[in-house]
Amino acid sequence: MRILVIGSGGREHTICWSLKKSDKVKELFCAPGNAGISQIAECVPIPVSQFDELTRFAKEASIDLVFVGPDDPLADGIVDAFEAAGIPAFGPNKAAAEIEGSKIFMKNLLKKYNIPTAKYETFTDYEAASAYLREQSIPIVIKADGLAAGKGVTVAYSMEEAEKALREAMVDKVFGEAGNQIVIEEFLEGQEMSILAFVDGETVKPMVPAQDHKPIFDGDKGPNTGGMGTYTPLPHIDPAIIEESITNIIIPTAKAMVSEGRPFRGVLFAGLMMTKDGPKTIEFNARMGDPETQVVLPRLKTDLVDIVLAAMNGRLGDLDIEWSDEAAVCVVAASEGYPASYPKGCVITGIAEAEAQGALVFHAGTALKDGQFVTNGGRVLGIVGRGRDIAEARARAYEAVSVISFEGMQNRTDIAAKALR
């Protein structure tokens, strides 16, 4: 098969790495890709937003299958565009991708079908939202309705912080049109958990659970990012709670989407909170998580191509998907200043040494300049250690981090620390 992956981040590097292991893959392309992806796939310099150019390339290159990575093109209908051109694409169509594209749609869906989530109200008017906010208790969560590159959510621990987040989203438009509508949501306490699942309509095949670390600094301090590290499995979370999350949240959501005439086909990502009242939904994404993918796919034993083809042909329910028992820990190396403005073009050293130690190094924001890897994004690398348990995987991840360097590099030092307690 000739496969085209859409995207340019660490998630897409991991997807390419996983697909490359299949003996069914004859040629692998990625648009636009990055410097790391270019080592294992042919990168095609077409932006993810250029649907006409992408479909034209796919036709000319005789692409058999497209695997879409990022959220924005899914929300904008890239799968519909490929299918209209007669090219099979793995991912939800535009109608189904709204489960991530609009937080208000997602919250209203969960409310309609009695799927556990935080209490909330939605607003299009700033003054009304501000008046409601002042009546609420702190902490509280402010969410821009639309896609905001993982940065449209603020967990406010003071009324001043909440009011600032509301003003930035609705008045200052820091997230553009994504902030035209906002959700003010009850703060949920507990352990977070991410469960990704392969989905084909009502058929749900969960992946192994993972836990993400969103804030930039140790101890979950500072502004939220796209993710500073992940790990799997979750030994500190009762397996019965994991099963309850799948049974009471993920499967009913897939069924709800079918009932709404928006059957979901692709990867459904559930961001969950283990509260004292049981698991509740924080968010749904319409694609693989980043950096969750970097620890989940290395544990996948079944051929990813077989899973994708089964889902696309309505045979997902017939497939047994196997996972390894090993642990995986991913530490993100980020640019100085991220998640705000950051420099680019800093030379990266130590990647080969880290890989020689057995680490997986997935490129998120890199480029090639004069034969050297250089920084080209906020999150630069996802450095993954694997082992018999979390402790061993974590030690190997941080050992690899210690040999990688670029000017201003920052990373959290407490990824997966909760799982050791």
CSV table of C-alpha atoms in Angstrom, one decimal:
chain,number,residue,atom,x,y,z
A,1,MET,CA,0.0,0.0,0.0
A,2,ARG,CA,0.9,3.6,-0.6
A,3,ILE,CA,-0.1,5.6,2.5
A,4,LEU,CA,-0.2,9.4,3.1
A,5,VAL,CA,-0.2,10.8,6.6
A,6,ILE,CA,-1.5,14.3,7.1
A,7,GLY,CA,0.3,16.5,9.7
A,8,SER,CA,3.7,17.6,11.0
A,9,GLY,CA,4.0,17.0,14.7
A,10,GLY,CA,5.1,14.4,17.2
A,11,ARG,CA,1.8,12.5,16.8
A,12,GLU,CA,2.3,12.2,13.1
A,13,HIS,CA,6.0,11.1,13.5
A,14,THR,CA,4.7,8.3,15.9
A,15,ILE,CA,1.9,7.3,13.4
A,16,CYS,CA,4.5,7.1,10.6
A,17,TRP,CA,6.8,5.1,12.8
A,18,SER,CA,4.0,2.7,13.6
A,19,LEU,CA,2.8,2.3,10.1
A,20,LYS,CA,6.3,1.8,8.8
A,21,LYS,CA,6.5,-1.4,10.8
A,22,SER,CA,3.8,-3.0,8.7
A,23,ASP,CA,4.8,-5.2,5.8
A,24,LYS,CA,1.7,-3.9,4.0
A,25,VAL,CA,3.2,-0.5,3.6
A,26,LYS,CA,5.1,-0.2,0.3
A,27,GLU,CA,5.6,3.6,0.3
A,28,LEU,CA,4.9,6.2,3.0
A,29,PHE,CA,4.4,9.9,2.5
A,30,CYS,CA,3.7,12.7,5.0
A,31,ALA,CA,2.3,16.2,4.3
A,32,PRO,CA,3.9,18.4,5.3
A,33,GLY,CA,5.9,16.3,7.8
A,34,ASN,CA,9.0,17.5,9.7
A,35,ALA,CA,12.7,16.7,9.9
A,36,GLY,CA,12.3,13.6,11.9
A,37,ILE,CA,9.5,12.2,9.7
A,38,SER,CA,11.7,12.8,6.7
A,39,GLN,CA,14.0,10.0,7.9
A,40,ILE,CA,11.3,7.4,7.5
A,41,ALA,CA,8.8,8.9,5.0
A,42,GLU,CA,8.8,11.1,1.9
A,43,CYS,CA,7.7,14.5,3.1
A,44,VAL,CA,5.4,16.5,0.7
A,45,PRO,CA,5.5,20.3,1.3
A,46,ILE,CA,1.7,20.8,1.2
A,47,PRO,CA,0.0,22.5,4.2
A,48,VAL,CA,-2.7,20.6,5.9
A,49,SER,CA,-5.2,23.3,5.0
A,50,GLN,CA,-4.7,22.9,1.2
A,51,PHE,CA,-7.3,20.3,0.5
A,52,ASP,CA,-7.3,20.7,-3.3
A,53,GLU,CA,-3.5,20.3,-3.5
A,54,LEU,CA,-3.5,17.3,-1.1
A,55,THR,CA,-6.2,15.5,-3.0
A,56,ARG,CA,-4.4,16.3,-6.3
A,57,PHE,CA,-1.2,14.8,-4.9
A,58,ALA,CA,-2.9,11.8,-3.6
A,59,LYS,CA,-4.4,11.0,-7.0
A,60,GLU,CA,-1.1,11.6,-8.8
A,61,ALA,CA,0.9,9.5,-6.3
A,62,SER,CA,-1.7,6.7,-6.4
A,63,ILE,CA,-2.3,6.9,-2.7
A,64,ASP,CA,-4.3,3.9,-1.4
A,65,LEU,CA,-5.1,5.3,2.1
A,66,VAL,CA,-4.8,8.6,3.9
A,67,PHE,CA,-4.4,8.8,7.7
A,68,VAL,CA,-5.3,12.3,9.1
A,69,GLY,CA,-3.5,13.4,12.2
A,70,PRO,CA,-4.4,16.9,13.3
A,71,ASP,CA,-7.7,18.4,14.5
A,72,ASP,CA,-8.1,21.5,12.3
A,73,PRO,CA,-8.3,19.8,8.9
A,74,LEU,CA,-10.7,17.2,10.4
A,75,ALA,CA,-13.0,19.9,11.7
A,76,ASP,CA,-12.8,21.7,8.3
A,77,GLY,CA,-13.8,18.5,6.4
A,78,ILE,CA,-10.6,17.0,5.0
A,79,VAL,CA,-12.0,13.5,5.1
A,80,ASP,CA,-15.0,14.6,3.1
A,81,ALA,CA,-12.7,16.2,0.5
A,82,PHE,CA,-10.6,13.0,0.1
A,83,GLU,CA,-13.7,10.8,-0.1
A,84,ALA,CA,-15.3,13.1,-2.7
A,85,ALA,CA,-12.1,12.5,-4.7
A,86,GLY,CA,-12.4,8.8,-4.3
A,87,ILE,CA,-9.5,8.4,-1.9
A,88,PRO,CA,-10.1,6.4,1.3
A,89,ALA,CA,-9.3,8.5,4.4
A,90,PHE,CA,-9.1,7.4,8.0
A,91,GLY,CA,-10.7,9.9,10.4
A,92,PRO,CA,-14.1,11.3,11.1
A,93,ASN,CA,-16.0,13.4,8.5
A,94,LYS,CA,-16.8,17.0,9.2
A,95,ALA,CA,-20.1,16.3,10.9
A,96,ALA,CA,-18.5,13.8,13.3
A,97,ALA,CA,-15.4,15.9,13.9
A,98,GLU,CA,-17.6,18.6,15.5
A,99,ILE,CA,-17.4,16.6,18.7
A,100,GLU,CA,-14.0,18.3,19.0
A,101,GLY,CA,-14.6,21.3,16.8
A,102,SER,CA,-17.3,22.7,19.1
A,103,LYS,CA,-17.1,22.2,22.9
A,104,ILE,CA,-20.7,23.4,23.1
A,105,PHE,CA,-21.8,20.7,20.6
A,106,MET,CA,-19.9,18.1,22.7
A,107,LYS,CA,-21.3,19.3,26.0
A,108,ASN,CA,-24.9,19.5,24.7
A,109,LEU,CA,-24.5,15.9,23.3
A,110,LEU,CA,-23.4,14.6,26.6
A,111,LYS,CA,-26.2,16.3,28.4
A,112,LYS,CA,-28.8,15.0,26.0
A,113,TYR,CA,-27.7,11.4,26.4
A,114,ASN,CA,-27.0,11.6,30.1
A,115,ILE,CA,-23.2,10.9,29.8
A,116,PRO,CA,-21.3,12.1,32.8
A,117,THR,CA,-19.6,15.5,32.5
A,118,ALA,CA,-19.1,18.7,34.5
A,119,LYS,CA,-21.9,21.1,35.0
A,120,TYR,CA,-21.7,24.0,32.5
A,121,GLU,CA,-23.3,27.1,30.9
A,122,THR,CA,-22.6,28.5,27.4
A,123,PHE,CA,-22.4,32.1,26.4
A,124,THR,CA,-22.2,34.3,23.3
A,125,ASP,CA,-22.4,37.6,25.2
A,126,TYR,CA,-19.5,38.8,27.2
A,127,GLU,CA,-21.5,40.8,29.7
A,128,ALA,CA,-23.8,37.9,30.4
A,129,ALA,CA,-20.9,35.5,30.8
A,130,SER,CA,-19.1,38.0,33.1
A,131,ALA,CA,-22.2,38.4,35.3
A,132,TYR,CA,-22.6,34.6,35.6
A,133,LEU,CA,-18.9,34.1,36.3
A,134,ARG,CA,-19.1,36.4,39.3
A,135,GLU,CA,-21.7,34.2,40.9
A,136,GLN,CA,-19.6,31.1,40.7
A,137,SER,CA,-17.1,29.5,43.1
A,138,ILE,CA,-13.4,29.2,42.4
A,139,PRO,CA,-11.6,27.3,40.9
A,140,ILE,CA,-13.6,27.3,37.6
A,141,VAL,CA,-12.9,26.4,34.0
A,142,ILE,CA,-13.2,28.8,31.0
A,143,LYS,CA,-13.2,27.2,27.5
A,144,ALA,CA,-13.3,28.7,24.1
A,145,ASP,CA,-15.9,26.9,22.0
A,146,GLY,CA,-13.7,26.2,19.0
A,147,LEU,CA,-10.3,24.8,18.3
A,148,ALA,CA,-7.4,26.8,19.8
A,149,ALA,CA,-4.3,24.6,19.3
A,150,GLY,CA,-4.9,23.0,22.8
A,151,LYS,CA,-4.6,26.4,24.5
A,152,GLY,CA,-8.2,27.5,24.7
A,153,VAL,CA,-8.9,26.2,28.2
A,154,THR,CA,-8.1,28.0,31.4
A,155,VAL,CA,-8.4,26.5,34.8
A,156,ALA,CA,-8.7,29.6,37.0
A,157,TYR,CA,-7.8,29.6,40.6
A,158,SER,CA,-8.8,33.2,41.3
A,159,MET,CA,-11.7,35.3,40.1
A,160,GLU,CA,-9.1,37.8,38.6
A,161,GLU,CA,-7.6,34.9,36.5
A,162,ALA,CA,-11.1,33.8,35.4
A,163,GLU,CA,-12.1,37.3,34.4
A,164,LYS,CA,-8.9,37.7,32.5
A,165,ALA,CA,-9.4,34.4,30.6
A,166,LEU,CA,-13.0,35.4,29.7
A,167,ARG,CA,-12.0,38.8,28.5
A,168,GLU,CA,-9.1,37.5,26.4
A,169,ALA,CA,-11.3,34.9,24.7
A,170,MET,CA,-14.5,37.0,24.1
A,171,VAL,CA,-13.2,40.6,23.9
A,172,ASP,CA,-9.5,40.5,22.9
A,173,LYS,CA,-10.2,37.5,20.6
A,174,VAL,CA,-6.8,35.9,21.4
A,175,PHE,CA,-8.2,32.7,20.0
A,176,GLY,CA,-10.0,34.4,17.0
A,177,GLU,CA,-13.4,33.0,16.1
A,178,ALA,CA,-12.9,30.1,18.5
A,179,GLY,CA,-13.8,32.5,21.4
A,180,ASN,CA,-17.0,33.8,19.9
A,181,GLN,CA,-18.8,31.4,22.2
A,182,ILE,CA,-17.5,30.1,25.5
A,183,VAL,CA,-18.2,27.5,28.1
A,184,ILE,CA,-18.0,28.2,31.8
A,185,GLU,CA,-17.6,24.9,33.5
A,186,GLU,CA,-17.5,23.4,37.0
A,187,PHE,CA,-14.0,22.5,38.1
A,188,LEU,CA,-13.6,18.7,38.5
A,189,GLU,CA,-11.1,17.3,41.1
A,190,GLY,CA,-9.3,14.0,40.8
A,191,GLN,CA,-6.9,12.1,38.7
A,192,GLU,CA,-7.0,12.8,34.9
A,193,MET,CA,-6.9,10.0,32.4
A,194,SER,CA,-6.9,9.8,28.6
A,195,ILE,CA,-8.4,6.9,26.8
A,196,LEU,CA,-8.1,6.7,23.0
A,197,ALA,CA,-10.3,4.3,21.1
A,198,PHE,CA,-10.5,3.0,17.6
A,199,VAL,CA,-14.2,3.6,16.6
A,200,ASP,CA,-16.4,2.5,13.7
A,201,GLY,CA,-19.9,3.7,14.4
A,202,GLU,CA,-21.1,1.8,17.5
A,203,THR,CA,-18.0,-0.5,17.6
A,204,VAL,CA,-15.4,0.8,20.1
A,205,LYS,CA,-11.9,-0.8,20.6
A,206,PRO,CA,-10.2,1.1,23.5
A,207,MET,CA,-6.5,1.6,23.5
A,208,VAL,CA,-4.4,1.4,26.7
A,209,PRO,CA,-5.0,4.4,29.0
A,210,ALA,CA,-2.5,7.2,29.4
A,211,GLN,CA,-2.1,10.3,31.5
A,212,ASP,CA,-1.0,13.7,30.2
A,213,HIS,CA,0.7,16.6,31.9
A,214,LYS,CA,-0.7,19.9,30.5
A,215,PRO,CA,0.9,22.7,32.6
A,216,ILE,CA,4.3,23.9,31.5
A,217,PHE,CA,6.0,23.7,34.9
A,218,ASP,CA,6.6,20.9,37.5
A,219,GLY,CA,3.8,20.4,40.0
A,220,ASP,CA,1.3,21.3,37.4
A,221,LYS,CA,2.1,25.0,37.6
A,222,GLY,CA,2.0,27.7,35.0
A,223,PRO,CA,-0.1,28.0,31.8
A,224,ASN,CA,-1.5,25.0,29.9
A,225,THR,CA,0.3,23.7,26.9
A,226,GLY,CA,-0.4,21.1,24.2
A,227,GLY,CA,1.1,18.5,26.6
A,228,MET,CA,4.5,18.3,28.3
A,229,GLY,CA,4.6,14.5,28.8
A,230,THR,CA,2.6,11.3,29.1
A,231,TYR,CA,2.9,7.8,30.5
A,232,THR,CA,1.1,4.4,30.3
A,233,PRO,CA,-0.1,2.3,32.0
A,234,LEU,CA,-1.8,3.9,35.0
A,235,PRO,CA,-1.0,1.6,38.0
A,236,HIS,CA,-2.5,4.1,40.5
A,237,ILE,CA,-6.0,4.0,38.8
A,238,ASP,CA,-8.2,1.0,39.6
A,239,PRO,CA,-8.9,-1.1,36.4
A,240,ALA,CA,-12.6,-1.1,37.4
A,241,ILE,CA,-12.6,2.7,37.0
A,242,ILE,CA,-11.0,2.4,33.6
A,243,GLU,CA,-13.7,-0.1,32.6
A,244,GLU,CA,-16.4,2.1,34.0
A,245,SER,CA,-15.1,5.0,31.9
A,246,ILE,CA,-15.3,2.9,28.7
A,247,THR,CA,-18.8,1.5,29.5
A,248,ASN,CA,-20.4,4.6,30.8
A,249,ILE,CA,-18.8,7.3,28.7
A,250,ILE,CA,-16.9,6.2,25.5
A,251,ILE,CA,-19.3,3.5,24.2
A,252,PRO,CA,-22.5,5.6,24.9
A,253,THR,CA,-20.9,8.6,23.2
A,254,ALA,CA,-20.1,6.6,20.1
A,255,LYS,CA,-23.8,5.4,20.1
A,256,ALA,CA,-25.0,8.9,20.6
A,257,MET,CA,-23.1,10.1,17.5
A,258,VAL,CA,-24.8,7.3,15.5
A,259,SER,CA,-28.2,8.4,16.9
A,260,GLU,CA,-27.5,12.0,15.9
A,261,GLY,CA,-26.8,10.9,12.3
A,262,ARG,CA,-23.0,11.6,12.7
A,263,PRO,CA,-21.5,8.2,13.0
A,264,PHE,CA,-17.8,8.5,14.1
A,265,ARG,CA,-15.1,6.5,12.3
A,266,GLY,CA,-11.5,7.0,13.3
A,267,VAL,CA,-9.8,7.6,16.7
A,268,LEU,CA,-12.0,9.1,19.5
A,269,PHE,CA,-10.0,10.5,22.4
A,270,ALA,CA,-11.7,10.9,25.8
A,271,GLY,CA,-10.2,13.2,28.3
A,272,LEU,CA,-11.6,12.1,31.6
A,273,MET,CA,-11.5,13.0,35.3
A,274,MET,CA,-11.7,10.4,38.1
A,275,THR,CA,-13.9,12.3,40.6
A,276,LYS,CA,-15.3,11.1,43.9
A,277,ASP,CA,-18.6,10.6,42.0
A,278,GLY,CA,-17.0,8.4,39.4
A,279,PRO,CA,-15.4,9.2,36.0
A,280,LYS,CA,-16.6,12.3,34.2
A,281,THR,CA,-15.8,13.7,30.7
A,282,ILE,CA,-13.6,16.7,30.4
A,283,GLU,CA,-13.4,16.7,26.6
A,284,PHE,CA,-13.5,14.6,23.5
A,285,ASN,CA,-11.1,14.9,20.6
A,286,ALA,CA,-11.7,13.6,17.1
A,287,ARG,CA,-8.1,12.2,16.6
A,288,MET,CA,-5.1,10.7,18.4
A,289,GLY,CA,-3.8,12.8,21.2
A,290,ASP,CA,-0.4,14.5,21.2
A,291,PRO,CA,1.7,13.4,23.2
A,292,GLU,CA,-0.5,10.5,24.2
A,293,THR,CA,0.1,8.8,20.9
A,294,GLN,CA,3.9,8.8,21.6
A,295,VAL,CA,3.4,6.3,24.5
A,296,VAL,CA,0.3,4.4,23.3
A,297,LEU,CA,1.4,3.3,19.8
A,298,PRO,CA,4.8,1.9,21.0
A,299,ARG,CA,2.7,-0.6,23.1
A,300,LEU,CA,0.6,-1.7,20.1
A,301,LYS,CA,1.4,-5.2,19.0
A,302,THR,CA,-1.3,-5.5,16.3
A,303,ASP,CA,-0.5,-4.1,12.8
A,304,LEU,CA,-1.9,-0.5,12.7
A,305,VAL,CA,-2.7,-0.9,9.0
A,306,ASP,CA,-4.9,-3.9,9.8
A,307,ILE,CA,-6.8,-1.9,12.4
A,308,VAL,CA,-7.4,1.1,10.1
A,309,LEU,CA,-8.6,-1.1,7.3
A,310,ALA,CA,-10.9,-3.1,9.6
A,311,ALA,CA,-12.4,0.2,10.9
A,312,MET,CA,-12.9,1.6,7.4
A,313,ASN,CA,-14.5,-1.7,6.1
A,314,GLY,CA,-16.9,-2.1,9.0
A,315,ARG,CA,-15.0,-5.1,10.4
A,316,LEU,CA,-13.4,-3.5,13.5
A,317,GLY,CA,-15.6,-5.7,15.8
A,318,ASP,CA,-14.0,-8.8,14.3
A,319,LEU,CA,-10.5,-7.8,15.1
A,320,ASP,CA,-8.6,-8.6,18.4
A,321,ILE,CA,-6.2,-5.8,19.2
A,322,GLU,CA,-3.1,-6.8,21.2
A,323,TRP,CA,-1.0,-4.6,23.5
A,324,SER,CA,2.3,-5.2,25.2
A,325,ASP,CA,2.6,-5.2,29.0
A,326,GLU,CA,5.5,-2.7,28.9
A,327,ALA,CA,5.4,0.8,30.3
A,328,ALA,CA,6.2,3.9,28.3
A,329,VAL,CA,7.0,7.4,29.5
A,330,CYS,CA,7.3,10.5,27.2
A,331,VAL,CA,9.0,13.7,28.2
A,332,VAL,CA,8.6,16.7,25.9
A,333,ALA,CA,11.6,18.9,25.3
A,334,ALA,CA,10.2,22.4,24.6
A,335,SER,CA,11.6,25.7,23.4
A,336,GLU,CA,12.4,28.6,25.8
A,337,GLY,CA,9.3,30.8,26.2
A,338,TYR,CA,6.8,28.1,25.2
A,339,PRO,CA,3.7,28.2,25.4
A,340,ALA,CA,4.2,31.9,24.6
A,341,SER,CA,6.6,33.2,21.9
A,342,TYR,CA,9.8,31.2,21.4
A,343,PRO,CA,12.9,31.2,19.2
A,344,LYS,CA,13.5,28.9,16.2
A,345,GLY,CA,16.6,27.6,14.5
A,346,CYS,CA,18.5,26.4,17.6
A,347,VAL,CA,20.8,23.4,16.9
A,348,ILE,CA,19.7,20.1,18.5
A,349,THR,CA,22.4,17.7,19.7
A,350,GLY,CA,22.2,14.2,21.3
A,351,ILE,CA,19.3,12.6,19.4
A,352,ALA,CA,21.5,9.8,18.0
A,353,GLU,CA,23.0,9.2,21.5
A,354,ALA,CA,19.5,9.0,23.0
A,355,GLU,CA,18.3,6.6,20.3
A,356,ALA,CA,21.5,4.5,20.8
A,357,GLN,CA,20.4,4.1,24.5
A,358,GLY,CA,17.1,2.6,23.3
A,359,ALA,CA,14.9,5.7,23.6
A,360,LEU,CA,12.4,6.6,20.9
A,361,VAL,CA,12.8,10.3,19.9
A,362,PHE,CA,9.7,11.6,18.1
A,363,HIS,CA,10.1,15.0,16.4
A,364,ALA,CA,7.3,17.6,17.0
A,365,GLY,CA,8.8,20.9,15.9
A,366,THR,CA,12.1,20.4,14.0
A,367,ALA,CA,13.7,21.3,10.7
A,368,LEU,CA,16.9,20.4,8.9
A,369,LYS,CA,19.5,23.1,8.3
A,370,ASP,CA,23.0,22.4,6.9
A,371,GLY,CA,22.5,18.7,7.8
A,372,GLN,CA,21.6,19.4,11.4
A,373,PHE,CA,18.4,19.1,13.3
A,374,VAL,CA,17.2,22.6,14.5
A,375,THR,CA,14.2,23.7,16.5
A,376,ASN,CA,11.1,24.8,14.6
A,377,GLY,CA,8.3,24.8,17.1
A,378,GLY,CA,7.2,25.2,20.7
A,379,ARG,CA,7.2,21.5,21.5
A,380,VAL,CA,10.4,20.2,19.8
A,381,LEU,CA,10.8,16.6,20.7
A,382,GLY,CA,8.9,13.8,22.5
A,383,ILE,CA,11.5,11.5,24.2
A,384,VAL,CA,10.2,8.1,25.1
A,385,GLY,CA,11.6,5.5,27.5
A,386,ARG,CA,10.2,2.0,27.7
A,387,GLY,CA,10.6,-0.6,30.5
A,388,ARG,CA,9.0,-3.3,32.5
A,389,ASP,CA,7.3,-0.8,34.7
A,390,ILE,CA,6.8,3.0,35.1
A,391,ALA,CA,9.9,3.4,37.2
A,392,GLU,CA,12.2,1.7,34.6
A,393,ALA,CA,10.6,3.5,31.7
A,394,ARG,CA,10.8,6.8,33.5
A,395,ALA,CA,14.5,6.4,34.3
A,396,ARG,CA,15.2,5.5,30.7
A,397,ALA,CA,13.3,8.5,29.4
A,398,TYR,CA,15.1,11.0,31.7
A,399,GLU,CA,18.5,9.3,30.9
A,400,ALA,CA,17.8,10.1,27.2
A,401,VAL,CA,16.6,13.6,28.0
A,402,SER,CA,19.9,14.2,29.8
A,403,VAL,CA,21.9,13.7,26.6
A,404,ILE,CA,19.7,15.9,24.3
A,405,SER,CA,20.4,19.6,24.2
A,406,PHE,CA,19.5,22.8,22.4
A,407,GLU,CA,19.7,26.4,23.6
A,408,GLY,CA,16.9,27.3,26.0
A,409,MET,CA,15.6,23.7,26.2
A,410,GLN,CA,13.0,23.2,28.9
A,411,ASN,CA,11.2,20.1,30.2
A,412,ARG,CA,9.3,19.0,33.2
A,413,THR,CA,11.2,16.8,35.6
A,414,ASP,CA,8.1,15.2,37.3
A,415,ILE,CA,6.5,13.3,34.4
A,416,ALA,CA,4.9,10.1,35.7
A,417,ALA,CA,6.0,10.9,39.3
A,418,LYS,CA,2.3,10.3,40.5
A,419,ALA,CA,2.4,6.8,39.3
A,420,LEU,CA,5.4,6.0,41.6
A,421,ARG,CA,3.6,6.9,44.8
